[in-house]
PDB file of C-alpha atoms in Angstrom:
ATOM      1  CA  MET A 256       0.196   0.280  -0.015  1.00 44.00           C
ATOM      2  CA  LYS A 257       1.423   3.552  -1.005  1.00 43.00           C
ATOM      3  CA  LEU A 258       0.876   6.769   1.063  1.00 45.00           C
ATOM      4  CA  ILE A 259       0.772   9.586  -1.802  1.00 39.00           C
ATOM      5  CA  LEU A 260       1.469  12.888   0.967  1.00 42.00           C
ATOM      6  CA  TYR A 261       0.381  16.692   0.479  1.00 37.00           C
ATOM      7  CA  ASN A 262       1.420  20.054   1.286  1.00 41.00           C
ATOM      8  CA  THR A 263      -1.054  22.765   2.938  1.00 39.00           C
ATOM      9  CA  ASP A 264      -1.863  24.412  -0.470  1.00 43.00           C
ATOM     10  CA  MET A 265      -2.755  20.949  -1.961  1.00 38.00           C
ATOM     11  CA  ASN A 266      -0.152  20.587  -4.688  1.00 43.00           C
ATOM     12  CA  SER A 267       0.954  17.421  -4.687  1.00 45.00           C
ATOM     13  CA  ILE A 268       4.037  16.116  -3.136  1.00 44.00           C
ATOM     14  CA  ASN A 269       5.458  12.249  -4.105  1.00 53.00           C
ATOM     15  CA  LEU A 270       7.506  11.254  -1.422  1.00 50.00           C
ATOM     16  CA  ALA A 271       8.428   8.298  -3.113  1.00 51.00           C
ATOM     17  CA  LYS A 272       4.725   6.550  -2.494  1.00 63.00           C
ATOM     18  CA  VAL A 273       5.762   5.769   0.956  1.00 72.00           C
ATOM     19  CA  ASP A 274       5.010   2.293   1.795  1.00 81.00           C
ATOM     20  CA  LEU A 275       2.698   2.816   4.401  1.00 82.00           C
ATOM     21  CA  ASN A 276       4.725  -0.550   6.097  1.00 87.00           C
ATOM     22  CA  LEU A 277       7.761   1.679   6.601  1.00 90.00           C
ATOM     23  CA  LEU A 278       5.436   3.028   9.067  1.00 90.00           C
ATOM     24  CA  LYS A 279       4.878  -0.240  11.089  1.00 90.00           C
ATOM     25  CA  VAL A 280       8.395  -0.680  11.019  1.00 93.00           C
ATOM     26  CA  PHE A 281       9.125   2.164  12.820  1.00 93.00           C
ATOM     27  CA  LEU A 282       6.526   2.122  15.168  1.00 91.00           C
ATOM     28  CA  ALA A 283       7.554  -1.899  15.875  1.00 90.00           C
ATOM     29  CA  LEU A 284      11.118   0.070  16.546  1.00 92.00           C
ATOM     30  CA  CYS A 285       9.649   2.463  18.957  1.00 90.00           C
ATOM     31  CA  GLN A 286       8.566  -0.495  20.475  1.00 87.00           C
ATOM     32  CA  GLU A 287      10.815  -2.845  20.991  1.00 88.00           C
ATOM     33  CA  HIS A 288      14.104  -0.485  20.780  1.00 90.00           C
ATOM     34  CA  ASN A 289      16.037  -2.864  19.053  1.00 92.00           C
ATOM     35  CA  VAL A 290      16.123  -4.509  15.064  1.00 92.00           C
ATOM     36  CA  THR A 291      15.913  -8.464  16.027  1.00 91.00           C
ATOM     37  CA  ARG A 292      12.995  -8.307  17.987  1.00 89.00           C
ATOM     38  CA  ALA A 293      11.357  -5.990  15.894  1.00 90.00           C
ATOM     39  CA  ALA A 294      11.774  -8.190  12.724  1.00 90.00           C
ATOM     40  CA  GLU A 295      10.200 -11.125  15.361  1.00 89.00           C
ATOM     41  CA  LYS A 296       7.402  -8.862  16.225  1.00 86.00           C
ATOM     42  CA  LEU A 297       6.362  -8.145  12.641  1.00 89.00           C
ATOM     43  CA  CYS A 298       7.411 -11.313  11.112  1.00 88.00           C
ATOM     44  CA  VAL A 299      10.387 -10.408   8.611  1.00 90.00           C
ATOM     45  CA  THR A 300      13.914 -10.522   8.743  1.00 92.00           C
ATOM     46  CA  GLN A 301      16.328  -8.657  10.242  1.00 92.00           C
ATOM     47  CA  SER A 302      17.620  -7.391   6.728  1.00 92.00           C
ATOM     48  CA  ALA A 303      13.983  -6.379   5.617  1.00 92.00           C
ATOM     49  CA  VAL A 304      13.618  -3.991   8.402  1.00 93.00           C
ATOM     50  CA  SER A 305      17.377  -2.845   8.850  1.00 93.00           C
ATOM     51  CA  SER A 306      16.408  -2.120   4.901  1.00 93.00           C
ATOM     52  CA  SER A 307      13.064  -0.676   5.964  1.00 92.00           C
ATOM     53  CA  LEU A 308      14.789   1.682   8.613  1.00 93.00           C
ATOM     54  CA  LYS A 309      17.571   3.000   6.172  1.00 93.00           C
ATOM     55  CA  ARG A 310      14.208   3.720   3.823  1.00 91.00           C
ATOM     56  CA  LEU A 311      12.643   5.474   7.002  1.00 91.00           C
ATOM     57  CA  ARG A 312      16.360   7.785   7.513  1.00 92.00           C
ATOM     58  CA  HIS A 313      16.496   9.136   3.940  1.00 89.00           C
ATOM     59  CA  LEU A 314      12.275  10.001   4.058  1.00 88.00           C
ATOM     60  CA  TYR A 315      12.249  12.108   6.902  1.00 89.00           C
ATOM     61  CA  GLN A 316      15.991  13.620   6.673  1.00 91.00           C
ATOM     62  CA  ASP A 317      16.509  12.227  10.383  1.00 92.00           C
ATOM     63  CA  PRO A 318      18.235   9.207  11.895  1.00 93.00           C
ATOM     64  CA  LEU A 319      15.294   8.512  13.206  1.00 94.00           C
ATOM     65  CA  PHE A 320      16.993   6.085  16.295  1.00 94.00           C
ATOM     66  CA  GLN A 321      20.421   5.825  17.654  1.00 92.00           C
ATOM     67  CA  ARG A 322      22.357   2.857  18.656  1.00 90.00           C
ATOM     68  CA  THR A 323      23.245   2.680  22.636  1.00 89.00           C
ATOM     69  CA  GLN A 324      23.914   0.395  25.231  1.00 85.00           C
ATOM     70  CA  ASN A 325      20.508   0.389  26.018  1.00 80.00           C
ATOM     71  CA  GLY A 326      19.414  -0.271  21.951  1.00 87.00           C
ATOM     72  CA  MET A 327      17.904   1.633  19.615  1.00 89.00           C
ATOM     73  CA  VAL A 328      17.098   4.995  21.088  1.00 91.00           C
ATOM     74  CA  PRO A 329      14.911   7.666  19.252  1.00 92.00           C
ATOM     75  CA  THR A 330      16.196  10.881  18.344  1.00 92.00           C
ATOM     76  CA  THR A 331      13.730  14.243  18.943  1.00 92.00           C
ATOM     77  CA  ARG A 332      12.279  13.678  15.707  1.00 92.00           C
ATOM     78  CA  ALA A 333      11.171  10.197  16.467  1.00 91.00           C
ATOM     79  CA  LEU A 334       9.309  10.657  19.196  1.00 91.00           C
ATOM     80  CA  LEU A 335       7.125  13.957  17.609  1.00 91.00           C
ATOM     81  CA  LEU A 336       6.428  11.563  14.464  1.00 91.00           C
ATOM     82  CA  ARG A 337       5.390   8.463  16.810  1.00 90.00           C
ATOM     83  CA  PRO A 338       1.862   9.575  18.192  1.00 88.00           C
ATOM     84  CA  LEU A 339       1.213  10.781  14.881  1.00 88.00           C
ATOM     85  CA  ILE A 340       2.065   8.363  12.778  1.00 89.00           C
ATOM     86  CA  GLN A 341       0.514   5.932  15.126  1.00 85.00           C
ATOM     87  CA  ASP A 342      -2.741   7.978  14.872  1.00 82.00           C
ATOM     88  CA  ALA A 343      -2.322   7.452  10.909  1.00 83.00           C
ATOM     89  CA  LEU A 344      -2.047   4.023  11.103  1.00 83.00           C
ATOM     90  CA  THR A 345      -4.872   3.421  13.312  1.00 77.00           C
ATOM     91  CA  LYS A 346      -7.159   5.288  10.911  1.00 75.00           C
ATOM     92  CA  VAL A 347      -6.382   3.308   7.991  1.00 76.00           C
ATOM     93  CA  GLU A 348      -6.790   0.306   9.947  1.00 72.00           C
ATOM     94  CA  GLN A 349     -10.384   1.571  11.348  1.00 65.00           C
ATOM     95  CA  SER A 350     -11.399   2.230   7.543  1.00 65.00           C
ATOM     96  CA  LEU A 351     -10.644  -0.898   6.236  1.00 64.00           C
ATOM     97  CA  SER A 352     -11.772  -3.050   8.925  1.00 58.00           C
ATOM     98  CA  ASP A 353     -15.577  -2.664   7.766  1.00 48.00           C
ATOM     99  CA  THR A 354     -14.761  -4.123   4.663  1.00 44.00           C
ATOM    100  CA  VAL A 355     -11.747  -6.547   5.069  1.00 42.00           C
ATOM    101  CA  ALA A 356     -13.347  -9.280   7.465  1.00 43.00           C
ATOM    102  CA  LEU A 357      -9.489 -11.109   8.629  1.00 55.00           C
ATOM    103  CA  ASP A 358     -10.035 -13.153  11.546  1.00 75.00           C
ATOM    104  CA  VAL A 359      -7.865 -12.208  14.593  1.00 82.00           C
ATOM    105  CA  ARG A 360      -7.458 -15.491  15.427  1.00 85.00           C
ATOM    106  CA  GLN A 361      -5.610 -16.492  12.306  1.00 84.00           C
ATOM    107  CA  GLN A 362      -2.897 -13.704  12.223  1.00 84.00           C
ATOM    108  CA  ALA A 363       0.938 -14.410  12.579  1.00 86.00           C
ATOM    109  CA  ARG A 364       1.644 -11.999  15.834  1.00 87.00           C
ATOM    110  CA  THR A 365       4.276 -11.981  18.447  1.00 91.00           C
ATOM    111  CA  VAL A 366       2.890 -10.982  22.076  1.00 94.00           C
ATOM    112  CA  THR A 367       5.637  -9.705  25.019  1.00 95.00           C
ATOM    113  CA  ILE A 368       3.921 -11.049  28.080  1.00 96.00           C
ATOM    114  CA  GLY A 369       5.871  -8.991  30.930  1.00 95.00           C
ATOM    115  CA  LEU A 370       5.961 -11.769  34.008  1.00 95.00           C
ATOM    116  CA  SER A 371       8.042 -12.486  37.550  1.00 93.00           C
ATOM    117  CA  ASP A 372       9.141 -16.311  36.940  1.00 93.00           C
ATOM    118  CA  ASP A 373       6.677 -17.257  39.911  1.00 95.00           C
ATOM    119  CA  PHE A 374       3.863 -16.903  37.193  1.00 96.00           C
ATOM    120  CA  GLU A 375       5.831 -18.545  34.308  1.00 96.00           C
ATOM    121  CA  VAL A 376       6.684 -21.290  36.260  1.00 95.00           C
ATOM    122  CA  ALA A 377       3.346 -21.470  37.295  1.00 96.00           C
ATOM    123  CA  PHE A 378       0.963 -20.863  34.465  1.00 96.00           C
ATOM    124  CA  GLY A 379       3.501 -20.146  31.791  1.00 96.00           C
ATOM    125  CA  ARG A 380       3.129 -23.874  29.613  1.00 96.00           C
ATOM    126  CA  GLU A 381      -0.644 -23.781  30.352  1.00 96.00           C
ATOM    127  CA  LEU A 382      -0.967 -20.307  28.853  1.00 96.00           C
ATOM    128  CA  ILE A 383       0.996 -21.344  26.044  1.00 96.00           C
ATOM    129  CA  GLU A 384      -1.183 -24.091  24.798  1.00 96.00           C
ATOM    130  CA  SER A 385      -4.199 -22.411  25.873  1.00 96.00           C
ATOM    131  CA  ILE A 386      -3.176 -19.090  23.367  1.00 96.00           C
ATOM    132  CA  ARG A 387      -2.611 -22.100  20.563  1.00 95.00           C
ATOM    133  CA  GLN A 388      -5.185 -23.126  20.994  1.00 94.00           C
ATOM    134  CA  GLU A 389      -7.315 -20.437  20.128  1.00 92.00           C
ATOM    135  CA  ALA A 390      -4.733 -18.453  17.721  1.00 93.00           C
ATOM    136  CA  PRO A 391      -2.145 -20.996  16.818  1.00 93.00           C
ATOM    137  CA  ASN A 392       0.146 -18.868  14.621  1.00 92.00           C
ATOM    138  CA  PHE A 393       0.932 -16.570  18.042  1.00 94.00           C
ATOM    139  CA  ARG A 394       4.247 -16.305  19.687  1.00 94.00           C
ATOM    140  CA  ILE A 395       4.829 -16.180  22.365  1.00 95.00           C
ATOM    141  CA  VAL A 396       7.334 -13.931  24.512  1.00 95.00           C
ATOM    142  CA  PHE A 397       7.396 -14.483  27.764  1.00 96.00           C
ATOM    143  CA  LYS A 398      10.179 -11.000  29.601  1.00 95.00           C
ATOM    144  CA  GLN A 399      11.157 -10.800  33.441  1.00 92.00           C
ATOM    145  CA  THR A 400       9.638  -7.961  35.208  1.00 90.00           C
ATOM    146  CA  ASN A 401       8.025  -7.339  38.346  1.00 83.00           C
ATOM    147  CA  SER A 402       5.745  -3.978  40.211  1.00 80.00           C
ATOM    148  CA  ILE A 403       8.692  -2.192  40.358  1.00 82.00           C
ATOM    149  CA  VAL A 404       8.884  -1.913  36.800  1.00 87.00           C
ATOM    150  CA  VAL A 405       5.715  -2.896  34.993  1.00 89.00           C
ATOM    151  CA  GLU A 406       4.130   0.248  34.489  1.00 89.00           C
ATOM    152  CA  LYS A 407       7.490   1.860  32.984  1.00 89.00           C
ATOM    153  CA  ALA A 408       8.001  -1.035  30.660  1.00 90.00           C
ATOM    154  CA  LEU A 409       4.210  -1.035  29.541  1.00 90.00           C
ATOM    155  CA  LYS A 410       4.083   2.865  28.658  1.00 87.00           C
ATOM    156  CA  GLU A 411       7.363   2.501  26.882  1.00 86.00           C
ATOM    157  CA  HIS A 412       6.014  -0.378  24.629  1.00 87.00           C
ATOM    158  CA  ASP A 413       8.583  -3.168  26.167  1.00 90.00           C
ATOM    159  CA  ILE A 414       6.035  -5.555  26.767  1.00 93.00           C
ATOM    160  CA  ASP A 415       2.324  -5.895  25.208  1.00 94.00           C
ATOM    161  CA  LEU A 416       0.488  -7.344  28.590  1.00 96.00           C
ATOM    162  CA  ALA A 417       1.950  -7.473  32.075  1.00 95.00           C
ATOM    163  CA  ILE A 418       1.176 -10.415  34.847  1.00 96.00           C
ATOM    164  CA  THR A 419       1.738  -8.814  38.465  1.00 92.00           C
ATOM    165  CA  GLY A 420       0.873  -9.240  41.630  1.00 89.00           C
ATOM    166  CA  GLY A 421       0.374  -5.911  43.285  1.00 75.00           C
ATOM    167  CA  GLY A 422      -1.525  -2.284  42.786  1.00 66.00           C
ATOM    168  CA  ILE A 423      -1.431  -0.765  39.320  1.00 76.00           C
ATOM    169  CA  ASN A 424      -1.879   2.790  39.791  1.00 78.00           C
ATOM    170  CA  ASP A 425      -1.145   4.930  36.855  1.00 79.00           C
ATOM    171  CA  PRO A 426      -4.443   5.648  34.612  1.00 78.00           C
ATOM    172  CA  ARG A 427      -2.589   5.049  31.437  1.00 77.00           C
ATOM    173  CA  ILE A 428      -2.374   1.798  32.477  1.00 86.00           C
ATOM    174  CA  LYS A 429      -5.060  -0.544  32.836  1.00 89.00           C
ATOM    175  CA  HIS A 430      -5.501  -3.608  34.634  1.00 89.00           C
ATOM    176  CA  LEU A 431      -8.456  -6.258  35.673  1.00 91.00           C
ATOM    177  CA  SER A 432      -7.876  -8.297  38.692  1.00 91.00           C
ATOM    178  CA  LEU A 433      -7.372 -11.649  38.702  1.00 93.00           C
ATOM    179  CA  GLY A 434      -7.448 -12.634  41.899  1.00 92.00           C
ATOM    180  CA  ARG A 435      -5.608 -12.914  45.158  1.00 92.00           C
ATOM    181  CA  SER A 436      -2.668 -15.033  46.598  1.00 94.00           C
ATOM    182  CA  GLY A 437      -1.152 -15.866  50.041  1.00 94.00           C
ATOM    183  CA  TYR A 438       1.984 -17.528  50.442  1.00 96.00           C
ATOM    184  CA  LEU A 439       3.624 -20.701  51.671  1.00 97.00           C
ATOM    185  CA  CYS A 440       6.457 -22.461  52.586  1.00 97.00           C
ATOM    186  CA  ILE A 441       8.094 -25.119  50.820  1.00 97.00           C
ATOM    187  CA  TYR A 442      11.073 -27.661  51.650  1.00 97.00           C
ATOM    188  CA  ASP A 443      12.782 -30.640  50.817  1.00 96.00           C
ATOM    189  CA  LYS A 444      10.868 -33.049  52.775  1.00 94.00           C
ATOM    190  CA  ARG A 445      13.539 -35.368  52.975  1.00 94.00           C
ATOM    191  CA  HIS A 446      15.161 -33.254  56.081  1.00 93.00           C
ATOM    192  CA  ARG A 447      11.916 -33.315  58.037  1.00 91.00           C
ATOM    193  CA  SER A 448      10.543 -35.945  60.324  1.00 87.00           C
ATOM    194  CA  ASP A 449       7.215 -35.509  59.694  1.00 89.00           C
ATOM    195  CA  ASP A 450       4.699 -33.371  57.142  1.00 89.00           C
ATOM    196  CA  SER A 451       3.477 -31.601  59.869  1.00 94.00           C
ATOM    197  CA  GLU A 452       2.596 -27.620  59.373  1.00 96.00           C
ATOM    198  CA  ILE A 453       5.850 -25.218  60.327  1.00 96.00           C
ATOM    199  CA  LEU A 454       5.473 -23.880  63.572  1.00 97.00           C
ATOM    200  CA  LEU A 455       7.048 -19.921  64.291  1.00 97.00           C
ATOM    201  CA  GLU A 456       9.625 -22.128  66.717  1.00 96.00           C
ATOM    202  CA  GLU A 457      11.176 -24.208  63.670  1.00 96.00           C
ATOM    203  CA  PHE A 458      10.354 -21.174  61.148  1.00 97.00           C
ATOM    204  CA  ILE A 459      12.874 -18.866  62.506  1.00 96.00           C
ATOM    205  CA  ALA A 460      15.036 -22.209  63.749  1.00 96.00           C
ATOM    206  CA  ARG A 461      16.067 -22.692  60.242  1.00 95.00           C
ATOM    207  CA  GLU A 462      18.181 -22.016  57.154  1.00 96.00           C
ATOM    208  CA  HIS A 463      15.664 -19.801  54.459  1.00 97.00           C
ATOM    209  CA  ILE A 464      16.121 -18.878  51.188  1.00 96.00           C
ATOM    210  CA  LEU A 465      15.166 -15.358  50.331  1.00 95.00           C
ATOM    211  CA  ILE A 466      13.413 -14.722  46.627  1.00 92.00           C
ATOM    212  CA  SER A 467      13.891 -10.965  46.845  1.00 87.00           C
ATOM    213  CA  TYR A 468      14.018  -8.917  43.238  1.00 79.00           C
ATOM    214  CA  THR A 469      16.286  -6.809  46.079  1.00 76.00           C
ATOM    215  CA  GLY A 470      18.098  -9.887  47.348  1.00 73.00           C
ATOM    216  CA  ILE A 471      18.229  -8.034  50.714  1.00 79.00           C
ATOM    217  CA  THR A 472      14.787  -8.434  52.504  1.00 82.00           C
ATOM    218  CA  GLY A 473      11.101  -9.312  51.790  1.00 88.00           C
ATOM    219  CA  SER A 474       7.594  -9.317  52.919  1.00 90.00           C
ATOM    220  CA  VAL A 475       8.517 -12.308  55.002  1.00 94.00           C
ATOM    221  CA  ASP A 476      11.050 -10.015  56.860  1.00 93.00           C
ATOM    222  CA  ASP A 477       8.853  -7.084  57.402  1.00 93.00           C
ATOM    223  CA  CYS A 478       6.259  -9.274  59.116  1.00 94.00           C
ATOM    224  CA  LEU A 479       9.018 -10.682  61.341  1.00 95.00           C
ATOM    225  CA  GLU A 480      10.189  -7.368  61.824  1.00 94.00           C
ATOM    226  CA  GLU A 481       6.697  -6.038  63.657  1.00 94.00           C
ATOM    227  CA  ILE A 482       7.223  -8.967  66.440  1.00 94.00           C
ATOM    228  CA  GLY A 483      10.441  -7.868  67.093  1.00 95.00           C
ATOM    229  CA  LEU A 484      11.748 -11.878  65.021  1.00 95.00           C
ATOM    230  CA  SER A 485      14.198 -12.217  62.706  1.00 94.00           C
ATOM    231  CA  ARG A 486      15.479 -15.534  60.559  1.00 95.00           C
ATOM    232  CA  LYS A 487      18.481 -16.675  58.943  1.00 95.00           C
ATOM    233  CA  ILE A 488      18.807 -15.654  55.707  1.00 95.00           C
ATOM    234  CA  THR A 489      21.762 -18.365  53.558  1.00 94.00           C
ATOM    235  CA  VAL A 490      21.205 -17.469  50.206  1.00 93.00           C
ATOM    236  CA  ALA A 491      19.384 -14.739  47.626  1.00 93.00           C
ATOM    237  CA  SER A 492      17.964 -14.965  44.308  1.00 93.00           C
ATOM    238  CA  THR A 493      16.120 -13.001  42.217  1.00 90.00           C
ATOM    239  CA  HIS A 494      14.746 -15.910  40.346  1.00 92.00           C
ATOM    240  CA  PHE A 495      12.122 -17.999  41.947  1.00 93.00           C
ATOM    241  CA  SER A 496      12.570 -20.636  39.188  1.00 93.00           C
ATOM    242  CA  ALA A 497      16.142 -21.666  41.268  1.00 94.00           C
ATOM    243  CA  ILE A 498      14.408 -22.917  44.137  1.00 95.00           C
ATOM    244  CA  PRO A 499      14.586 -26.723  43.377  1.00 94.00           C
ATOM    245  CA  PHE A 500      18.544 -26.285  42.874  1.00 94.00           C
ATOM    246  CA  LEU A 501      18.720 -24.160  45.583  1.00 95.00           C
ATOM    247  CA  LEU A 502      16.204 -25.980  47.950  1.00 95.00           C
ATOM    248  CA  ALA A 503      17.136 -29.614  47.076  1.00 94.00           C
ATOM    249  CA  ASP A 504      19.476 -31.780  49.772  1.00 95.00           C
ATOM    250  CA  THR A 505      18.850 -28.916  52.207  1.00 95.00           C
ATOM    251  CA  ASP A 506      17.281 -28.238  55.575  1.00 94.00           C
ATOM    252  CA  ALA A 507      16.060 -24.932  54.299  1.00 96.00           C
ATOM    253  CA  ILE A 508      13.169 -22.860  53.718  1.00 97.00           C
ATOM    254  CA  ALA A 509      11.549 -20.872  50.860  1.00 97.00           C
ATOM    255  CA  THR A 510       8.176 -18.829  51.620  1.00 97.00           C
ATOM    256  CA  ILE A 511       6.893 -18.026  48.143  1.00 96.00           C
ATOM    257  CA  PRO A 512       3.372 -17.052  46.557  1.00 96.00           C
ATOM    258  CA  ASP A 513       0.917 -19.928  47.385  1.00 96.00           C
ATOM    259  CA  PHE A 514       0.279 -20.821  43.262  1.00 95.00           C
ATOM    260  CA  ALA A 515       4.153 -20.961  42.937  1.00 96.00           C
ATOM    261  CA  ALA A 516       4.678 -23.664  46.053  1.00 96.00           C
ATOM    262  CA  ARG A 517       2.156 -25.986  44.474  1.00 95.00           C
ATOM    263  CA  LYS A 518       3.419 -26.246  41.179  1.00 95.00           C
ATOM    264  CA  ILE A 519       6.926 -26.770  42.510  1.00 95.00           C
ATOM    265  CA  ALA A 520       6.082 -29.046  45.425  1.00 94.00           C
ATOM    266  CA  LYS A 521       4.877 -31.228  42.394  1.00 90.00           C
ATOM    267  CA  GLN A 522       7.720 -31.753  40.684  1.00 82.00           C
ATOM    268  CA  GLY A 523       9.951 -34.466  42.855  1.00 82.00           C
ATOM    269  CA  CYS A 524      11.478 -34.147  46.397  1.00 93.00           C
ATOM    270  CA  PHE A 525       9.359 -30.908  48.026  1.00 96.00           C
ATOM    271  CA  ALA A 526       6.427 -30.907  50.362  1.00 96.00           C
ATOM    272  CA  VAL A 527       4.757 -26.923  51.245  1.00 97.00           C
ATOM    273  CA  SER A 528       3.697 -26.061  54.583  1.00 97.00           C
ATOM    274  CA  SER A 529       1.174 -22.658  55.400  1.00 96.00           C
ATOM    275  CA  CYS A 530       3.258 -19.807  56.451  1.00 96.00           C
ATOM    276  CA  PRO A 531       3.573 -19.604  60.321  1.00 96.00           C
ATOM    277  CA  VAL A 532       3.965 -15.633  60.462  1.00 95.00           C
ATOM    278  CA  ALA A 533       1.006 -13.556  59.483  1.00 92.00           C
ATOM    279  CA  MET A 534       1.640 -11.990  55.752  1.00 92.00           C
ATOM    280  CA  GLN A 535      -1.377 -10.443  54.025  1.00 91.00           C
ATOM    281  CA  GLU A 536      -2.508 -11.721  50.707  1.00 92.00           C
ATOM    282  CA  PHE A 537      -1.953  -9.608  47.465  1.00 92.00           C
ATOM    283  CA  ALA A 538      -3.922  -9.294  44.222  1.00 92.00           C
ATOM    284  CA  ILE A 539      -2.982 -10.295  41.301  1.00 94.00           C
ATOM    285  CA  ASN A 540      -3.518  -8.023  38.329  1.00 93.00           C
ATOM    286  CA  ILE A 541      -3.133  -7.899  34.088  1.00 95.00           C
ATOM    287  CA  GLY A 542      -2.632  -5.064  32.682  1.00 93.00           C
ATOM    288  CA  TRP A 543      -1.895  -3.135  29.281  1.00 94.00           C
ATOM    289  CA  HIS A 544      -1.629   0.127  27.795  1.00 90.00           C
ATOM    290  CA  TYR A 545      -4.621   2.151  27.094  1.00 85.00           C
ATOM    291  CA  ASP A 546      -3.554   1.844  23.485  1.00 82.00           C
ATOM    292  CA  ALA A 547      -3.550  -2.035  23.020  1.00 86.00           C
ATOM    293  CA  ASN A 548      -7.889  -1.721  23.534  1.00 83.00           C
ATOM    294  CA  ARG A 549      -7.797  -0.961  19.554  1.00 82.00           C
ATOM    295  CA  ASP A 550      -5.343  -4.273  19.168  1.00 88.00           C
ATOM    296  CA  SER A 551      -8.000  -7.474  19.396  1.00 88.00           C
ATOM    297  CA  ALA A 552      -4.916  -9.705  18.873  1.00 90.00           C
ATOM    298  CA  LEU A 553      -3.592  -8.643  22.749  1.00 93.00           C
ATOM    299  CA  MET A 554      -7.163  -8.156  24.147  1.00 93.00           C
ATOM    300  CA  LEU A 555      -7.494 -11.965  22.624  1.00 94.00           C
ATOM    301  CA  VAL A 556      -4.799 -12.648  24.538  1.00 95.00           C
ATOM    302  CA  ARG A 557      -5.533 -11.161  27.766  1.00 95.00           C
ATOM    303  CA  ASP A 558      -8.945 -12.215  28.093  1.00 95.00           C
ATOM    304  CA  LEU A 559      -7.409 -16.128  27.870  1.00 96.00           C
ATOM    305  CA  ILE A 560      -4.343 -15.067  30.678  1.00 96.00           C
ATOM    306  CA  ALA A 561      -7.629 -13.962  32.957  1.00 95.00           C
ATOM    307  CA  THR A 562      -9.683 -16.762  32.645  1.00 95.00           C
ATOM    308  CA  LEU A 563      -6.640 -19.128  32.952  1.00 95.00           C
ATOM    309  CA  ILE A 564      -5.347 -17.667  36.049  1.00 95.00           C
ATOM    310  CA  ARG A 565      -8.732 -16.995  37.800  1.00 94.00           C
ATOM    311  CA  THR A 566      -9.738 -20.766  37.182  1.00 93.00           C
ATOM    312  CA  LYS A 567      -7.015 -21.398  38.560  1.00 91.00           C
ATOM    313  CA  LEU A 568      -6.171 -20.017  41.633  1.00 88.00           C
ATOM    314  CA  ARG A 569      -9.867 -21.134  42.280  1.00 77.00           C
ATOM    315  CA  ILE A 570      -8.840 -24.286  42.031  1.00 65.00           C
ATOM    316  CA  THR A 571      -5.409 -23.930  44.371  1.00 58.00           C
TER     317      THR A 571
END
């Protein structure tokens, strides 16, 4: 599809009969900050994106994106162009929507889901299967994030959707509540004499593995501090997926969200116990940038995620 541009006095200015696909490449680079990821998002080759970027630079007489250690950073001109191009393409898509009946489920799409790996461990495999059944040509990318950085990632379009524990406060980020979760203790059952519930005295006496974004302290420590107690943390990690390897063949305890603890406990030598420390449950949400409401593919994936996680949380 070609676009002929005109100036304000209606004299035709033919800018090489601009291919609208170039503008899609421009938006993908704005979102991904990386040529390879932009190519994956558009389901084209990396060389095709590089070629399109060269043509865009010639068209706008501006570098548009500068290579840095943080990826392809848009120039000031590109930042000004982005909302104009997004709006233009949206209007073109809307103008065609009544005449082109394309089932979103048959599209070839890459959808990037931001989440911490406790959600990935607990729900990742089933999410992939659920989405594949409805949209077999979708490619799902799980990208590590957390409640501290998730709003920024959504606003900058580094991710399309986010599964997060805790609230989302930015008004530009829409969200649905999926349910609530508490915490369980998980341990190697070969290093405990019985399967009784862990009491506070034992909890304090044993060593602990901390899973935390900071690697320094967690919610358990905050609650213990309120009652004048502390625990002995011997290992800290930012990854829930490391727990089976860090816990195995030790007498340590890890306190993690209940859905992740139950999933890991099914993998072999582990067992779970309620946590003897009074801890508040936390909300689980799925979030998306407000402009994703116009993308029916993302809304399909959002709804599939919401249905599956809500169902799983009720079961557990």
